[in-house]
Tab-separated table of C-alpha atoms in Angstrom:
chain	number	residue	atom	x	y	z
H	1	ALA	CA	142.144	-69.772	72.457
H	2	GLN	CA	140.746	-69.113	69.082
H	3	SER	CA	138.237	-66.494	68.092
H	4	VAL	CA	136.651	-64.754	65.179
H	5	ALA	CA	135.575	-61.110	65.184
H	6	GLN	CA	132.939	-59.781	62.815
H	7	PRO	CA	133.094	-56.008	63.554
H	8	GLU	CA	129.915	-55.068	61.820
H	9	ASP	CA	126.512	-56.060	62.834
H	10	GLN	CA	124.975	-54.747	59.792
H	11	VAL	CA	126.143	-54.007	56.285
H	12	ASN	CA	124.033	-52.177	53.646
H	13	VAL	CA	124.800	-51.944	50.089
H	14	ALA	CA	123.062	-50.950	46.864
H	15	GLU	CA	122.383	-53.625	44.397
H	16	GLY	CA	125.081	-53.832	41.742
H	17	ASN	CA	127.695	-52.298	44.039
H	18	PRO	CA	130.633	-54.272	45.400
H	19	LEU	CA	130.182	-55.778	49.065
H	20	THR	CA	132.668	-56.473	51.743
H	21	VAL	CA	131.872	-58.185	55.022
H	22	LYS	CA	134.823	-57.961	57.420
H	23	CYS	CA	136.260	-60.896	59.417
H	24	THR	CA	139.474	-61.061	61.572
H	25	TYR	CA	140.788	-63.972	63.523
H	26	SER	CA	142.862	-65.001	66.185
H	27	VAL	CA	144.329	-68.538	66.380
H	28	SER	CA	147.507	-70.331	67.165
H	29	GLY	CA	149.096	-72.052	64.349
H	30	ASN	CA	147.796	-72.145	60.830
H	31	PRO	CA	143.954	-71.157	60.502
H	32	TYR	CA	141.454	-72.925	58.606
H	33	LEU	CA	138.986	-70.198	57.722
H	34	PHE	CA	135.310	-70.544	56.478
H	35	TRP	CA	132.388	-68.386	55.431
H	36	TYR	CA	128.927	-69.498	55.856
H	37	VAL	CA	125.670	-67.908	54.836
H	38	GLN	CA	122.231	-68.312	56.673
H	39	TYR	CA	118.805	-67.473	55.369
H	40	PRO	CA	115.945	-67.053	57.807
H	41	ASN	CA	114.921	-70.239	59.716
H	42	ARG	CA	117.561	-72.189	57.696
H	43	GLY	CA	120.730	-73.952	58.521
H	44	LEU	CA	124.035	-72.676	57.410
H	45	GLN	CA	125.273	-73.009	53.847
H	46	PHE	CA	128.931	-73.203	53.005
H	47	LEU	CA	130.281	-70.440	50.857
H	48	LEU	CA	134.016	-71.007	50.741
H	49	LYS	CA	137.009	-71.990	52.776
H	50	TYR	CA	140.788	-71.263	53.097
H	51	ILE	CA	142.971	-74.003	53.953
H	52	THR	CA	146.448	-73.284	52.212
H	53	GLY	CA	147.453	-72.045	48.961
H	54	ASP	CA	146.324	-68.960	46.992
H	55	ASN	CA	145.315	-66.162	49.367
H	56	LEU	CA	142.180	-65.352	47.131
H	57	VAL	CA	139.641	-67.907	47.531
H	58	LYS	CA	136.644	-68.214	45.246
H	59	GLY	CA	133.438	-69.722	46.414
H	60	SER	CA	129.769	-70.194	45.794
H	61	TYR	CA	127.389	-67.474	44.203
H	62	GLY	CA	130.317	-65.335	43.127
H	63	PHE	CA	131.660	-64.655	46.407
H	64	GLU	CA	135.321	-64.594	47.213
H	65	ALA	CA	137.635	-64.019	50.166
H	66	GLU	CA	141.166	-63.017	50.675
H	67	PHE	CA	143.364	-64.294	53.529
H	68	ASN	CA	145.734	-61.955	54.846
H	69	LYS	CA	147.918	-63.327	57.284
H	70	SER	CA	149.686	-60.205	58.536
H	71	GLN	CA	146.523	-58.469	59.216
H	72	THR	CA	144.863	-61.651	60.360
H	73	SER	CA	141.891	-60.949	58.245
H	74	PHE	CA	139.507	-63.056	55.970
H	75	HIS	CA	137.044	-60.563	54.322
H	76	LEU	CA	134.324	-61.725	52.243
H	77	LYS	CA	133.732	-59.947	48.967
H	78	LYS	CA	131.580	-59.814	45.780
H	79	PRO	CA	131.937	-57.475	42.957
H	80	SER	CA	128.262	-56.879	42.361
H	81	ALA	CA	125.745	-57.359	45.046
H	82	LEU	CA	122.248	-58.904	44.372
H	83	VAL	CA	119.172	-58.406	46.385
H	84	SER	CA	119.189	-62.244	46.950
H	85	ASP	CA	122.576	-61.871	48.712
H	86	SER	CA	120.641	-60.345	51.653
H	87	ALA	CA	121.174	-62.991	54.577
H	88	LEU	CA	123.269	-63.536	57.662
H	89	TYR	CA	126.950	-64.240	57.119
H	90	PHE	CA	129.189	-66.111	59.506
H	91	CYS	CA	132.897	-66.275	59.329
H	92	ALA	CA	134.429	-69.268	61.300
H	93	VAL	CA	137.782	-70.574	62.179
H	94	ARG	CA	139.288	-74.029	63.100
H	95	PRO	CA	142.740	-73.816	64.568
H	96	TYR	CA	143.835	-77.166	62.928
H	97	SER	CA	142.655	-79.896	60.873
H	98	GLY	CA	140.984	-82.488	62.716
H	99	ASN	CA	137.873	-83.604	64.528
H	100	THR	CA	137.138	-80.031	66.067
H	101	PRO	CA	134.123	-77.958	65.556
H	102	LEU	CA	134.324	-74.510	63.938
H	103	VAL	CA	134.316	-71.350	66.233
H	104	PHE	CA	131.915	-68.729	64.709
H	105	GLY	CA	131.956	-65.047	64.711
H	106	LYS	CA	128.695	-63.148	65.760
H	107	GLY	CA	127.442	-62.717	62.383
H	108	THR	CA	126.933	-59.714	60.001
H	109	ARG	CA	123.607	-59.025	58.481
H	110	LEU	CA	123.840	-58.058	54.795
H	111	SER	CA	121.076	-55.997	53.282
H	112	VAL	CA	121.208	-55.497	49.553
H	113	ILE	CA	118.892	-52.723	48.613
H	114	ALA	CA	117.380	-52.580	45.123
K	1	GLY	CA	122.258	-82.601	47.890
K	2	ALA	CA	121.747	-82.491	51.596
K	3	VAL	CA	124.446	-84.014	53.623
K	4	VAL	CA	122.866	-83.610	56.998
K	5	SER	CA	119.061	-83.857	57.931
K	6	GLN	CA	117.197	-82.799	60.998
K	7	HIS	CA	113.854	-83.759	62.140
K	8	PRO	CA	111.572	-82.171	62.986
K	9	SER	CA	112.158	-78.740	61.406
K	10	ARG	CA	109.706	-77.153	63.862
K	11	VAL	CA	108.252	-78.139	67.121
K	12	ILE	CA	105.904	-76.518	69.602
K	13	CYS	CA	105.584	-78.131	72.975
K	14	LYS	CA	104.316	-77.233	76.549
K	15	SER	CA	106.513	-76.500	79.477
K	16	GLY	CA	107.562	-79.636	81.393
K	17	THR	CA	107.538	-81.972	78.510
K	18	SER	CA	110.506	-83.322	76.627
K	19	VAL	CA	111.358	-83.000	72.941
K	20	LYS	CA	113.551	-85.183	70.804
K	21	ILE	CA	115.533	-83.828	67.817
K	22	GLU	CA	116.955	-86.191	65.384
K	23	CYS	CA	120.134	-85.453	63.212
K	24	ARG	CA	121.125	-87.805	60.399
K	25	SER	CA	124.015	-87.921	58.290
K	26	LEU	CA	123.096	-88.851	54.755
K	27	ASP	CA	125.039	-91.457	52.768
K	28	PHE	CA	128.075	-91.447	54.968
K	29	GLN	CA	129.130	-92.323	58.492
K	30	ALA	CA	129.669	-89.753	60.978
K	31	THR	CA	131.699	-90.685	64.200
K	32	THR	CA	131.277	-87.201	65.537
K	33	MET	CA	128.353	-84.716	65.451
K	34	PHE	CA	128.050	-81.220	66.947
K	35	TRP	CA	125.027	-79.536	68.412
K	36	TYR	CA	124.660	-75.877	68.231
K	37	ARG	CA	122.154	-73.391	69.690
K	38	GLN	CA	121.335	-70.189	68.083
K	39	PHE	CA	119.354	-67.413	69.807
K	40	PRO	CA	117.492	-64.690	67.465
K	41	LYS	CA	119.982	-62.566	65.505
K	42	GLN	CA	122.939	-64.067	67.391
K	43	SER	CA	125.620	-66.434	66.499
K	44	LEU	CA	125.698	-70.278	67.030
K	45	MET	CA	126.831	-71.555	70.344
K	46	LEU	CA	128.513	-74.908	70.465
K	47	MET	CA	126.462	-76.982	72.943
K	48	ALA	CA	128.093	-80.298	72.821
K	49	THR	CA	130.066	-82.773	70.717
K	50	SER	CA	128.448	-86.106	70.228
K	51	ASN	CA	130.695	-89.232	69.631
K	52	GLU	CA	129.251	-92.394	68.420
K	53	GLY	CA	129.333	-95.037	71.065
K	54	SER	CA	130.563	-92.802	73.888
K	55	LYS	CA	129.355	-89.966	75.966
K	56	ALA	CA	128.890	-86.681	74.692
K	57	THR	CA	131.117	-83.789	75.525
K	58	TYR	CA	129.254	-80.722	76.830
K	59	GLU	CA	130.632	-77.056	76.688
K	60	GLN	CA	130.983	-75.207	79.750
K	61	GLY	CA	127.522	-73.982	80.998
K	62	VAL	CA	125.421	-76.517	79.183
K	63	GLU	CA	123.337	-78.625	81.267
K	64	LYS	CA	123.889	-82.295	80.317
K	65	ASP	CA	121.074	-83.651	82.284
K	66	LYS	CA	118.816	-81.169	80.692
K	67	PHE	CA	120.210	-81.546	76.992
K	68	LEU	CA	120.519	-85.413	76.523
K	69	ILE	CA	122.689	-86.351	73.660
K	70	ASN	CA	122.640	-89.960	72.272
K	71	HIS	CA	124.730	-91.171	69.359
K	72	ALA	CA	123.782	-94.682	69.128
K	73	SER	CA	124.837	-95.238	65.545
K	74	LEU	CA	127.176	-93.798	62.885
K	75	THR	CA	124.337	-91.941	61.124
K	76	LEU	CA	122.032	-90.730	63.888
K	77	SER	CA	122.497	-88.458	66.876
K	78	THR	CA	119.619	-87.136	68.962
K	79	LEU	CA	119.151	-84.263	71.201
K	80	THR	CA	116.516	-84.435	73.877
K	81	VAL	CA	115.376	-81.382	75.667
K	82	THR	CA	114.075	-82.675	78.959
K	83	SER	CA	111.397	-80.658	81.086
K	84	ALA	CA	111.484	-77.953	78.606
K	85	HIS	CA	111.042	-74.339	79.708
K	86	PRO	CA	110.164	-71.303	77.582
K	87	GLU	CA	113.793	-70.251	77.820
K	88	ASP	CA	114.768	-73.297	75.970
K	89	SER	CA	113.035	-71.942	72.856
K	90	SER	CA	115.707	-71.609	70.347
K	91	PHE	CA	116.957	-72.875	66.988
K	92	TYR	CA	119.030	-75.982	67.272
K	93	ILE	CA	121.481	-76.904	64.578
K	94	CYS	CA	123.362	-80.261	64.320
K	95	SER	CA	126.587	-80.417	62.205
K	96	THR	CA	129.175	-83.156	61.247
K	97	LEU	CA	132.516	-83.341	59.596
K	98	ARG	CA	133.143	-85.078	56.335
K	99	GLY	CA	136.134	-85.477	53.989
K	100	PRO	CA	139.801	-85.139	54.226
K	101	ASP	CA	139.689	-81.420	55.128
K	102	TYR	CA	136.874	-82.220	57.738
K	103	GLU	CA	134.572	-79.828	56.151
K	104	GLN	CA	131.740	-79.048	58.329
K	105	TYR	CA	128.116	-79.593	57.148
K	106	PHE	CA	125.213	-78.352	58.858
K	107	GLY	CA	121.611	-79.618	59.216
K	108	PRO	CA	118.772	-77.173	58.308
K	109	GLY	CA	117.881	-76.638	61.983
K	110	THR	CA	115.040	-77.220	64.334
K	111	ARG	CA	113.005	-74.376	65.715
K	112	LEU	CA	111.827	-75.236	69.160
K	113	THR	CA	109.129	-73.194	70.855
K	114	VAL	CA	108.160	-73.921	74.460
K	115	THR	CA	104.842	-72.640	75.645
């Protein structure tokens, strides 16, 4: 069965500092990996995805993520955090392309402090 | 622009009543839609997969008679919470797939409060 682990419930970072939100996955076959962000009382917004190709994926709002197959990780990163980045971040995986729903991690709350 | 819409965004109902939540795909046809439930400060839990023209597939532990799903057209799926109880209070989010990579798009969510 596929699963996603986000080991940190909360990440605090000072504005302007780099941020990392961790994600590891378990899936049979090639993973399709995603990051979403959720603001209070809102739906999920797509940030980026890894399907194939370059391990470093660039997404919306200056975020990027690096796919590491040997470590089965897909950590989300940003070089310089903004206060407006404060939100709930979800990592998700789909085991294969097709009509199947994403499996989500439990989420990590990011707080960027001015 | 938005790909998936949900209505209502927020609803308050009394115990024992039923509430219908609509999920629409905008400008494209969605043969499959997914319904998720999210508890406060928790992740999304897949409730069911809605398939146009056929019965929905429910995840283990989800009561199909309580959470009625109808996908009568290629752009509309509805979730009806029947005989609602306070423990049904939650944030409900629908989602659909689009494009060659089956990218998943989410509705803005519906906050249900049962008093």
